[in-house]
Amino acid sequence: MKKTLKFLAFVCVCTVCLCFCACKSDNKTPESLPYSGASTIGFQKQVIETFQYLGVELLDSPIKDNYKTAMEYLLNIPNDDYLKLVRERANIDAPGEYLGGWDGGHLAGETFGQWLSAMARAYRTTNDNRYKEKALDLMEGWAECIEKDGFFYFNPNKGSQFWNYTYDKMVLGLTDIYVYIGDERALKYLSVITDYYIDNAKDKRRLPTKDNFVGEFRTGVCDNEWYTLSENLYRAYLATGDEKYKEFAAVWHYEPFWEALRIQNESYWTQLHAYSHVNSAGSAALAYMVTGDEKYKDTITGFYEIFEKCEFLPNGAFGVGECLCGDSDALANSATGNNNSFEAPCCTWAGFKLSQYLMTVTGEAFYGDWTEKLLYNGIMSALPMKDSPGKRGETFYYADYTNVDGVKDYYSSGFPCCSGTYPLTYAAVPDQIYLKDAQSLYVNLYIPSRVVNLYNGKLVTLTQTTEYPSENQVNFSISCTDKIQFDFKIRIPSWINGDIEVTINGKREYITAKAGEWLSLGTKWKDKDIVTVNFPLKVYTEQIEDRTNSPSAFMYGPVMLVAEQATQNNIQLNQESISSDFLNGKQGDTYFIKDNFGKEYIFKPFYKVERGVTYNTFFYIN
């Protein structure tokens, strides 16, 4: 039975105060809505804003199912198991079982901050108190193990190669507990570990090289991935106003790489670590938001322009073998011959953040294409985390795009680094769906969901239902108590070629929408207005590199298709077939394609492929 729910939230973003006060929901009560004591990060220099999870709700869908599975996995790990190693390091009673995994099990601790962040974001979205209680209990258990001088690591080895890595994740987790749960104890612990870090690590950094691609050395304090630190330190500053974090963030600027992005000197980053360097570009985005220096905005727009040319595969992935290529020809060659084709959870997380920064500081819609591709071909294509006999924390690490006989499977070790980003990326999904400004509501992703916002003092609830991208129809319904004005905009994906069908309250029209831009569906709305959008989904091919013999991926809208158990990777298609819809039939999520000789290939979305099934990803089309 549906219930009308009333709630009030006070949200402060920069100097803008926004009140949320009522929405309809099937399964929430006023007490369960996460607005009491809610805070936000005061991002600056943004043209449009995210909702920072406030007023956004996932509705039933495969994405929500995966979200719940990822979060439940974190909830089901006993607290004593999470804390066993750090308690042992602190020489206090340490019941529970070892998690195991990388670095003698210590890396599971070094992703600890990401797990805290995922729980905090899940609480903000669902208001399920289990996430709040779990995150706070774990934070307090960890804080009891901070030594008098501020040393806070799980690993007692102060020369651990994960020195910067762990601190960065703890800044993330503690900031998010403060922002999304509202617990100020997190700020005390954040200040303590930052003071320790300022005293012990600020001079321990050096530039990465092709031979030393994450910039680490193993004598003294390691400087692994120091160039990612600015992002979360700037987030801490924007959340707290404490100048300490702003000043310390500036210490870690990666100016040579950022300058290379600005001038698009791709030779600089050839063979450097892909995931962490995209995270470093995220640090440049925060540097722009805090300092206002336009060169940092040029850094991230330059990043996207050049990476789209020479680093992104057709499905949005990057970093074959964990390395950047610096050249589209090298990308094409490496993509078809490396089983470790894409760090799916980690790199999806990095791309989610950076594409969102790009959208908010520029207002441009086309950056959302990357988000959408990473959603379906990245995190949705990853196998869920699980435990098995003798191995905990089984995690999908690398997507395999080898030219023939690719296969999905778990990584050989339990709890690798992607065990932190897998749940964190799913936790981030609700904040990727909608954007807003004072006059407009923007739809970036087509996912069953509900969002609530206030325009000119009037509340509006927008509900989105769809089976996209399996089907082409997306439905929106509007709920409000009075006639309301706001500009309702949707992102037109860059793969769109042709008219889209839009029906508003039964009136149908065909619109020649500009691919990669926002389309306004109208500005005047009333209760029970219904909008239906039909996208012209079709199968098409996209080359890795724009040359005759470059391998191609088969795509269906934003989704990469793979041929299960195909015996060859050459397909004969004539030009007329390529330029039209050469789909020979579709049954659910199975697609049938015939070549010029009548041979039929069976394709499925990569995110539908199950563990152990072989497939072909890229094809040479003659």
XYZ file of C-alpha atoms in Angstrom:
622
model
C 0.000 0.000 0.000
C 1.369 3.381 -0.973
C 1.868 5.939 1.735
C 2.353 9.669 1.434
C 5.399 10.621 3.405
C 6.461 13.991 4.676
C 9.939 14.978 5.592
C 12.045 18.066 5.911
C 15.697 18.452 5.051
C 17.983 21.391 5.151
C 20.790 21.098 2.640
C 23.542 23.660 2.320
C 25.678 23.576 -0.832
C 28.095 26.505 -0.901
C 25.730 29.368 -0.021
C 22.576 27.769 -1.414
C 20.041 26.538 1.154
C 17.570 23.977 -0.111
C 14.621 22.474 1.751
C 13.176 19.082 0.893
C 9.822 18.396 2.448
C 7.635 15.606 0.981
C 7.649 12.632 -1.348
C 5.730 9.474 -2.110
C 7.275 6.104 -1.433
C 6.173 2.535 -1.044
C 8.602 1.433 1.616
C 9.842 4.356 3.682
C 8.635 6.003 6.842
C 9.427 9.566 7.921
C 11.921 8.270 10.478
C 13.799 6.298 7.817
C 14.684 9.197 5.558
C 18.352 10.206 5.887
C 17.953 13.953 6.230
C 18.308 14.502 9.942
C 21.699 16.088 10.488
C 22.635 15.574 6.852
C 25.584 17.501 5.478
C 27.065 18.101 2.047
C 30.407 18.898 0.479
C 30.428 22.521 -0.628
C 31.770 22.017 -4.144
C 32.658 25.235 -5.947
C 32.933 26.345 -9.585
C 30.113 24.009 -10.601
C 27.661 24.900 -13.363
C 25.316 22.090 -12.320
C 25.318 19.989 -9.163
C 24.746 16.421 -8.092
C 22.219 15.613 -5.381
C 24.915 14.157 -3.124
C 22.481 11.251 -2.589
C 19.807 13.453 -0.985
C 16.319 12.674 -2.285
C 17.449 9.926 -4.683
C 16.131 6.382 -4.384
C 16.895 3.300 -6.493
C 13.825 1.335 -7.590
C 13.666 -2.358 -8.425
C 16.060 -3.296 -11.221
C 19.128 -5.505 -11.860
C 21.275 -2.527 -10.839
C 19.519 -2.274 -7.485
C 19.859 -6.050 -7.015
C 23.623 -5.830 -7.588
C 23.812 -2.791 -5.313
C 22.130 -4.679 -2.480
C 24.313 -7.762 -3.004
C 27.493 -5.670 -2.829
C 26.387 -3.838 0.313
C 25.095 -6.960 2.055
C 28.471 -8.610 1.529
C 30.116 -5.828 3.559
C 27.460 -6.052 6.263
C 27.931 -9.794 6.657
C 31.665 -9.632 7.450
C 31.977 -9.725 11.269
C 33.443 -6.578 12.800
C 36.092 -8.606 14.627
C 37.306 -9.960 11.290
C 37.606 -6.463 9.805
C 39.601 -5.305 12.840
C 41.696 -8.367 13.653
C 44.942 -7.203 12.013
C 44.833 -3.641 13.266
C 44.130 -4.864 16.787
C 47.052 -7.258 16.571
C 49.264 -4.395 15.448
C 48.075 -2.382 18.478
C 48.705 -5.341 20.818
C 45.141 -5.515 22.070
C 42.722 -8.448 22.184
C 41.996 -9.496 18.587
C 39.208 -12.068 18.293
C 37.790 -13.059 14.932
C 39.146 -14.636 11.758
C 41.727 -13.296 9.315
C 40.357 -11.908 6.076
C 43.452 -12.944 4.144
C 44.356 -11.596 0.732
C 47.166 -9.378 -0.533
C 50.139 -8.197 1.473
C 49.762 -10.872 4.156
C 46.150 -9.836 4.535
C 47.072 -6.229 5.231
C 45.684 -4.873 1.976
C 42.211 -5.852 3.136
C 42.867 -3.339 5.906
C 44.242 -0.837 3.442
C 40.940 -0.779 1.562
C 39.193 -0.268 4.909
C 38.517 3.413 4.240
C 36.757 2.570 0.972
C 34.494 0.128 2.803
C 33.629 2.831 5.342
C 32.830 5.220 2.497
C 30.601 2.652 0.767
C 28.627 2.083 3.974
C 28.247 5.816 4.596
C 26.946 6.391 1.076
C 24.626 3.399 1.324
C 23.189 4.822 4.536
C 22.673 8.215 2.890
C 20.781 6.567 0.008
C 18.722 3.957 1.874
C 18.679 5.238 5.456
C 19.166 1.628 6.511
C 20.609 1.986 10.009
C 22.612 -1.207 9.610
C 25.085 0.668 7.385
C 25.372 3.537 9.826
C 25.886 1.305 12.845
C 28.370 -0.917 11.034
C 30.429 2.011 9.752
C 30.530 3.749 13.133
C 31.371 0.581 15.076
C 34.195 -0.179 12.664
C 35.472 3.393 12.817
C 35.542 3.317 16.610
C 37.209 -0.090 16.695
C 39.902 1.140 14.307
C 40.327 4.435 16.212
C 41.085 2.535 19.418
C 44.187 1.233 17.637
C 45.649 4.619 16.675
C 49.013 4.911 18.427
C 49.991 7.904 20.540
C 52.043 9.408 17.733
C 49.114 9.025 15.308
C 50.262 5.879 13.491
C 47.041 4.282 12.252
C 47.923 1.541 9.770
C 46.939 -2.102 9.783
C 50.441 -3.100 8.697
C 53.048 -2.500 11.428
C 55.717 -2.059 8.738
C 56.167 1.691 8.367
C 57.880 1.068 5.039
C 54.838 -0.677 3.573
C 54.355 -0.049 -0.114
C 50.764 0.973 0.614
C 51.645 3.976 2.776
C 49.978 6.719 0.713
C 47.346 4.358 -0.610
C 45.981 3.638 2.859
C 46.023 7.237 4.058
C 44.139 8.362 0.949
C 41.409 5.772 1.544
C 41.084 6.725 5.209
C 40.662 10.403 4.302
C 37.890 9.300 1.940
C 36.143 7.085 4.488
C 36.337 9.498 7.440
C 35.212 12.473 5.339
C 32.247 10.484 4.061
C 31.246 9.315 7.533
C 31.145 12.962 8.590
C 29.287 14.140 5.465
C 26.859 11.288 4.853
C 26.266 10.040 8.410
C 26.944 13.262 10.305
C 29.231 11.832 13.007
C 31.796 14.442 14.063
C 34.082 11.894 15.709
C 35.284 11.165 12.193
C 36.751 14.687 12.017
C 38.773 14.138 15.198
C 40.313 10.955 13.817
C 40.888 12.546 10.423
C 42.783 15.398 12.059
C 44.944 13.037 14.123
C 46.048 10.871 11.201
C 46.604 13.918 8.993
C 48.871 15.518 11.586
C 50.837 12.274 11.703
C 51.021 12.204 7.953
C 52.120 15.823 7.644
C 54.994 15.100 10.009
C 56.063 11.836 8.424
C 55.246 11.683 4.726
C 54.975 15.051 3.020
C 58.475 14.890 1.524
C 58.257 11.227 0.522
C 57.244 11.449 -3.099
C 58.809 11.262 -6.533
C 57.622 11.164 -10.121
C 56.619 7.788 -11.536
C 58.500 6.527 -14.574
C 57.891 3.876 -17.210
C 60.071 1.464 -15.231
C 58.576 2.489 -11.890
C 55.039 3.205 -13.009
C 53.303 3.780 -9.699
C 56.147 5.801 -8.266
C 56.992 3.509 -5.382
C 60.216 2.714 -3.615
C 60.645 0.176 -0.889
C 63.200 1.754 1.402
C 61.922 4.011 4.130
C 58.400 5.357 3.587
C 56.972 4.357 0.226
C 55.547 6.994 -2.092
C 53.109 4.692 -3.890
C 50.380 6.712 -5.658
C 51.100 9.955 -3.808
C 49.698 11.841 -6.788
C 46.110 10.808 -5.933
C 46.059 12.418 -2.474
C 44.896 15.931 -3.380
C 41.388 14.846 -4.359
C 40.205 13.573 -0.991
C 42.161 16.182 0.972
C 40.372 18.892 -0.991
C 37.069 17.099 -0.365
C 37.897 17.145 3.362
C 38.597 20.868 3.142
C 35.322 21.600 1.321
C 33.407 19.530 3.883
C 35.032 21.083 6.962
C 36.509 24.453 6.005
C 39.738 23.471 7.772
C 42.643 25.123 5.940
C 44.970 22.316 7.033
C 43.500 19.994 4.421
C 43.621 22.627 1.691
C 47.277 23.390 2.370
C 48.231 19.723 2.569
C 46.320 18.942 -0.640
C 48.470 21.487 -2.490
C 51.609 19.582 -1.444
C 50.570 16.642 -3.619
C 49.824 18.407 -6.915
C 51.110 16.392 -9.872
C 51.930 19.345 -12.094
C 54.042 17.548 -14.777
C 51.244 15.089 -15.553
C 48.548 17.735 -15.320
C 50.485 19.963 -17.719
C 50.841 17.017 -20.123
C 47.059 16.619 -20.052
C 46.548 20.329 -20.692
C 48.762 20.315 -23.780
C 47.785 16.736 -24.688
C 51.314 15.381 -24.667
C 50.387 11.710 -24.653
C 54.012 10.576 -24.761
C 54.356 11.671 -21.106
C 52.074 8.993 -19.698
C 52.937 6.059 -21.944
C 53.144 2.902 -19.788
C 52.225 4.713 -16.575
C 49.639 3.266 -14.200
C 46.168 3.860 -15.657
C 43.845 3.760 -12.653
C 45.882 5.968 -10.347
C 46.600 8.524 -13.084
C 42.895 8.934 -13.829
C 42.444 9.411 -10.076
C 45.163 12.069 -10.263
C 43.139 13.849 -12.935
C 40.334 13.817 -10.341
C 42.711 15.626 -8.012
C 43.146 18.295 -10.701
C 39.352 18.671 -10.837
C 39.234 19.353 -7.101
C 42.185 21.752 -7.419
C 40.069 23.735 -9.883
C 37.014 23.705 -7.622
C 39.018 24.958 -4.649
C 41.480 27.383 -6.246
C 39.467 28.506 -9.246
C 42.615 28.326 -11.383
C 41.392 27.752 -14.955
C 44.468 25.715 -15.857
C 43.144 22.866 -13.741
C 39.841 22.946 -15.590
C 41.863 22.800 -18.810
C 43.660 19.789 -17.337
C 40.530 17.691 -17.028
C 38.894 18.796 -20.279
C 42.213 18.082 -21.983
C 42.249 14.698 -20.295
C 38.916 13.691 -21.795
C 39.668 14.965 -25.262
C 42.971 13.117 -25.589
C 41.958 9.983 -23.668
C 38.887 9.571 -25.863
C 41.252 9.536 -28.838
C 44.031 7.274 -27.608
C 43.086 5.540 -24.335
C 39.388 4.638 -24.301
C 38.186 1.390 -25.805
C 34.750 1.468 -27.504
C 33.109 0.227 -24.280
C 34.613 3.041 -22.139
C 37.370 0.870 -20.633
C 41.003 1.954 -20.415
C 44.320 0.764 -19.016
C 45.082 -2.547 -20.736
C 47.490 -4.440 -18.488
C 47.006 -1.561 -15.989
C 49.040 0.757 -18.239
C 48.245 3.794 -20.341
C 49.221 3.476 -24.002
C 49.692 7.064 -25.173
C 48.805 5.927 -28.682
C 45.633 4.532 -30.263
C 47.564 2.070 -32.424
C 49.301 0.654 -29.353
C 45.896 0.479 -27.653
C 44.438 -1.547 -30.518
C 47.381 -3.934 -30.474
C 47.427 -4.435 -26.710
C 43.665 -4.739 -26.249
C 43.435 -7.936 -28.256
C 46.370 -9.713 -26.666
C 46.169 -9.143 -22.906
C 43.953 -11.078 -20.508
C 44.276 -8.282 -17.945
C 42.381 -5.870 -20.169
C 40.634 -3.623 -17.645
C 40.648 -3.199 -13.861
C 36.871 -3.189 -13.951
C 35.807 -2.052 -10.424
C 38.773 0.261 -9.776
C 38.746 1.986 -13.144
C 34.953 2.314 -13.167
C 35.228 4.095 -9.813
C 37.881 6.472 -11.189
C 35.819 7.146 -14.311
C 32.600 7.708 -12.357
C 34.244 10.427 -10.313
C 35.996 12.206 -13.147
C 33.068 12.135 -15.573
C 30.885 13.592 -12.832
C 33.403 16.364 -12.128
C 33.542 17.136 -15.848
C 29.763 17.329 -16.144
C 29.332 19.572 -13.123
C 32.088 22.095 -13.894
C 31.301 22.373 -17.627
C 27.577 21.631 -17.741
C 28.181 19.439 -20.800
C 26.079 16.297 -21.280
C 28.429 14.233 -23.424
C 30.703 13.358 -20.501
C 27.819 11.241 -19.218
C 28.372 8.820 -22.103
C 31.527 7.629 -20.357
C 29.627 7.134 -17.099
C 26.993 5.082 -18.873
C 29.478 2.865 -20.710
C 31.435 2.233 -17.513
C 28.236 1.369 -15.655
C 27.204 -1.446 -17.992
C 30.544 -2.596 -19.380
C 32.521 -2.034 -16.183
C 30.943 -2.515 -12.774
C 27.781 -4.296 -14.018
C 29.998 -6.752 -15.880
C 31.989 -7.643 -12.761
C 31.168 -10.826 -10.857
C 29.809 -10.217 -7.324
C 32.165 -10.528 -4.370
C 31.853 -13.788 -2.465
C 33.592 -16.165 -0.087
C 34.514 -19.709 -1.030
C 36.083 -22.555 0.988
C 39.653 -21.605 1.769
C 39.411 -18.132 0.194
C 37.549 -15.095 1.433
C 36.939 -11.937 -0.514
C 36.847 -13.383 -4.005
C 36.693 -10.372 -6.283
C 36.401 -9.770 -9.995
C 39.523 -7.805 -10.852
C 40.388 -7.849 -14.559
C 37.919 -7.934 -17.436
C 39.350 -10.113 -20.203
C 39.002 -8.671 -23.708
C 41.472 -10.970 -25.474
C 40.602 -11.383 -29.115
C 39.482 -15.009 -28.813
C 38.398 -17.205 -25.908
C 38.046 -14.527 -23.282
C 36.611 -15.713 -19.986
C 35.171 -14.191 -16.831
C 36.587 -15.363 -13.542
C 37.616 -14.227 -10.090
C 41.084 -12.988 -9.308
C 43.511 -15.591 -7.968
C 43.932 -13.856 -4.591
C 41.222 -12.928 -2.138
C 40.641 -9.286 -1.215
C 42.676 -7.556 -3.948
C 42.482 -3.779 -4.321
C 39.229 -4.046 -6.286
C 37.579 -5.438 -3.149
C 37.465 -1.810 -2.010
C 36.177 -0.242 -5.203
C 33.599 -2.922 -6.055
C 31.121 -1.967 -3.289
C 32.185 1.683 -3.394
C 31.331 1.982 -7.096
C 27.881 0.495 -6.575
C 27.363 2.809 -3.619
C 28.128 5.735 -5.943
C 25.534 4.809 -8.587
C 22.543 6.731 -7.106
C 24.497 9.991 -7.271
C 25.245 9.494 -10.973
C 21.616 9.439 -12.143
C 20.422 13.035 -11.697
C 21.857 16.559 -11.691
C 20.276 19.905 -10.891
C 20.540 23.658 -10.859
C 18.148 26.314 -9.616
C 15.889 26.035 -12.672
C 16.540 22.577 -14.112
C 16.446 18.865 -13.398
C 18.805 16.768 -15.524
C 18.615 13.020 -16.176
C 22.049 11.544 -16.847
C 21.402 7.795 -16.513
C 18.330 5.794 -17.404
C 17.833 3.659 -14.305
C 14.622 2.870 -12.374
C 14.725 5.488 -9.627
C 12.972 8.353 -7.894
C 14.234 11.858 -7.142
C 12.760 14.709 -5.123
C 13.628 18.383 -5.538
C 12.299 21.860 -4.866
C 11.749 24.546 -7.523
C 10.477 28.023 -6.672
C 9.285 26.776 -3.299
C 7.345 23.858 -4.786
C 8.184 20.210 -4.387
C 8.359 17.812 -7.330
C 8.893 14.056 -7.373
C 10.122 12.475 -10.600
C 9.830 8.697 -10.934
C 11.728 6.887 -13.693
C 10.847 3.351 -14.822
C 12.564 1.485 -17.637
C 14.202 -1.730 -18.814
C 16.823 0.251 -20.697
C 19.290 -0.663 -22.169
C 17.655 -4.026 -22.974
C 14.644 -2.092 -24.248
C 14.442 1.384 -25.745
C 11.611 2.912 -23.698
C 12.081 5.150 -20.644
C 9.067 6.403 -18.679
C 8.893 9.408 -16.361
C 6.005 10.397 -14.095
C 5.722 13.669 -12.227
C 4.123 14.156 -8.839
C 3.500 17.601 -7.341
C 0.796 19.394 -5.377
C 0.529 22.373 -7.728
C 1.586 23.427 -11.184
C 5.329 23.773 -11.225
C 8.017 25.244 -13.461
C 11.390 23.614 -14.009
C 13.350 22.739 -17.121
C 13.251 18.959 -17.463
C 16.309 17.851 -19.445
C 17.614 14.455 -20.520
C 21.035 13.468 -21.845
C 21.042 12.417 -25.488
C 23.714 9.699 -25.816
C 26.418 10.277 -28.401
C 25.589 7.020 -30.194
C 22.137 8.366 -31.147
C 21.756 8.689 -34.907
C 18.277 9.781 -35.847
C 15.067 10.979 -34.284
C 13.875 10.028 -30.827
C 10.215 9.538 -30.072
C 8.842 11.576 -27.157
C 5.294 11.249 -25.855
C 3.967 13.733 -23.289
C 0.536 12.930 -21.865
C -0.357 10.938 -24.976
C 0.868 13.498 -27.502
C 3.642 11.995 -29.617
C 6.336 13.793 -31.541
C 9.632 12.878 -33.180
C 12.559 15.058 -32.231
C 15.844 15.385 -34.055
C 17.945 15.545 -30.922
C 21.592 16.533 -30.934
C 23.734 13.633 -29.790
C 25.844 14.387 -26.742
C 23.701 17.314 -25.580
C 20.872 17.963 -23.140
C 17.352 17.879 -24.584
C 14.719 19.976 -22.846
C 11.376 18.189 -22.622
C 9.532 21.231 -21.319
C 9.369 23.766 -18.511
C 5.747 23.691 -17.261
C 4.503 20.629 -15.401
C 1.599 19.445 -13.285
C 0.714 16.462 -11.142
C 0.436 13.113 -12.977
C 2.179 14.312 -16.117
C 3.626 11.339 -18.003
C 6.621 11.489 -20.337
C 7.795 8.552 -22.446
C 11.044 8.578 -24.426
C 11.931 5.932 -27.007
C 15.582 5.797 -28.027
C 16.537 4.275 -31.409
C 18.623 1.436 -29.990
C 20.414 -0.626 -32.623
C 23.503 -2.754 -33.115
C 26.505 -0.955 -34.546
C 30.263 -1.455 -34.683
C 32.926 0.823 -33.277
C 36.619 0.501 -34.030
C 39.329 0.805 -31.405
C 41.270 2.960 -33.822
C 40.073 4.753 -36.926
C 41.901 2.635 -39.507
C 40.920 -0.112 -41.937
C 42.313 -3.126 -40.068
C 41.522 -2.016 -36.525
C 39.509 -4.482 -34.422
C 35.940 -3.458 -33.686
C 33.469 -4.007 -30.893
C 29.795 -4.722 -31.472
C 27.688 -2.298 -29.464
C 23.983 -2.005 -28.667
C 23.485 1.543 -27.511
C 26.012 1.952 -24.661
C 26.423 -1.813 -24.173
C 29.296 -3.916 -25.491
C 28.164 -7.223 -26.999
C 30.372 -10.311 -27.077
C 29.990 -13.496 -29.096
C 29.750 -16.522 -26.837
C 31.798 -19.534 -27.928
C 32.611 -18.063 -31.338
C 35.275 -19.944 -33.293
C 36.767 -17.023 -35.229
C 37.276 -13.291 -34.912
C 36.840 -12.281 -38.550
C 33.376 -11.290 -39.742
C 32.523 -10.472 -43.367
C 30.037 -7.610 -43.455
C 29.435 -5.405 -46.444
C 29.299 -1.635 -46.126
C 25.539 -1.574 -46.553
C 25.176 -3.876 -43.539
C 27.521 -1.812 -41.412
C 25.709 1.423 -42.171
C 22.291 -0.055 -41.375
C 20.937 -2.288 -38.638
C 22.423 -5.694 -39.460
C 20.761 -7.357 -36.493
C 19.188 -10.619 -37.696
C 16.971 -11.001 -34.670
C 16.750 -10.423 -30.922
C 15.350 -12.590 -28.155
C 15.549 -10.859 -24.806
C 19.233 -10.089 -24.316
C 20.426 -12.439 -27.065
C 21.303 -10.872 -30.417
C 21.694 -12.755 -33.716
C 23.980 -11.380 -36.417
C 24.605 -12.960 -39.825
C 27.666 -12.317 -41.924
C 27.786 -12.100 -45.717
C 28.019 -15.900 -45.995
C 24.971 -16.609 -43.858
C 26.947 -17.631 -40.788
C 25.098 -16.605 -37.656
C 26.809 -15.310 -34.523
C 25.132 -15.207 -31.146
C 25.961 -12.125 -29.103
C 25.131 -11.145 -25.538
C 25.824 -8.034 -23.469
C 29.119 -8.498 -21.672
C 27.363 -7.834 -18.364
C 25.113 -10.864 -19.021
C 27.995 -13.305 -19.555
C 28.346 -15.756 -16.677
C 31.483 -17.028 -15.010
C 33.508 -19.525 -17.029
C 31.771 -18.927 -20.373
C 34.169 -18.206 -23.247
C 33.523 -15.332 -25.646
C 35.080 -13.170 -28.334
C 35.180 -9.436 -27.720
C 36.773 -7.700 -30.707
C 36.354 -8.603 -34.348
C 38.061 -7.763 -37.608
C 35.306 -6.727 -39.989
C 36.107 -7.121 -43.672
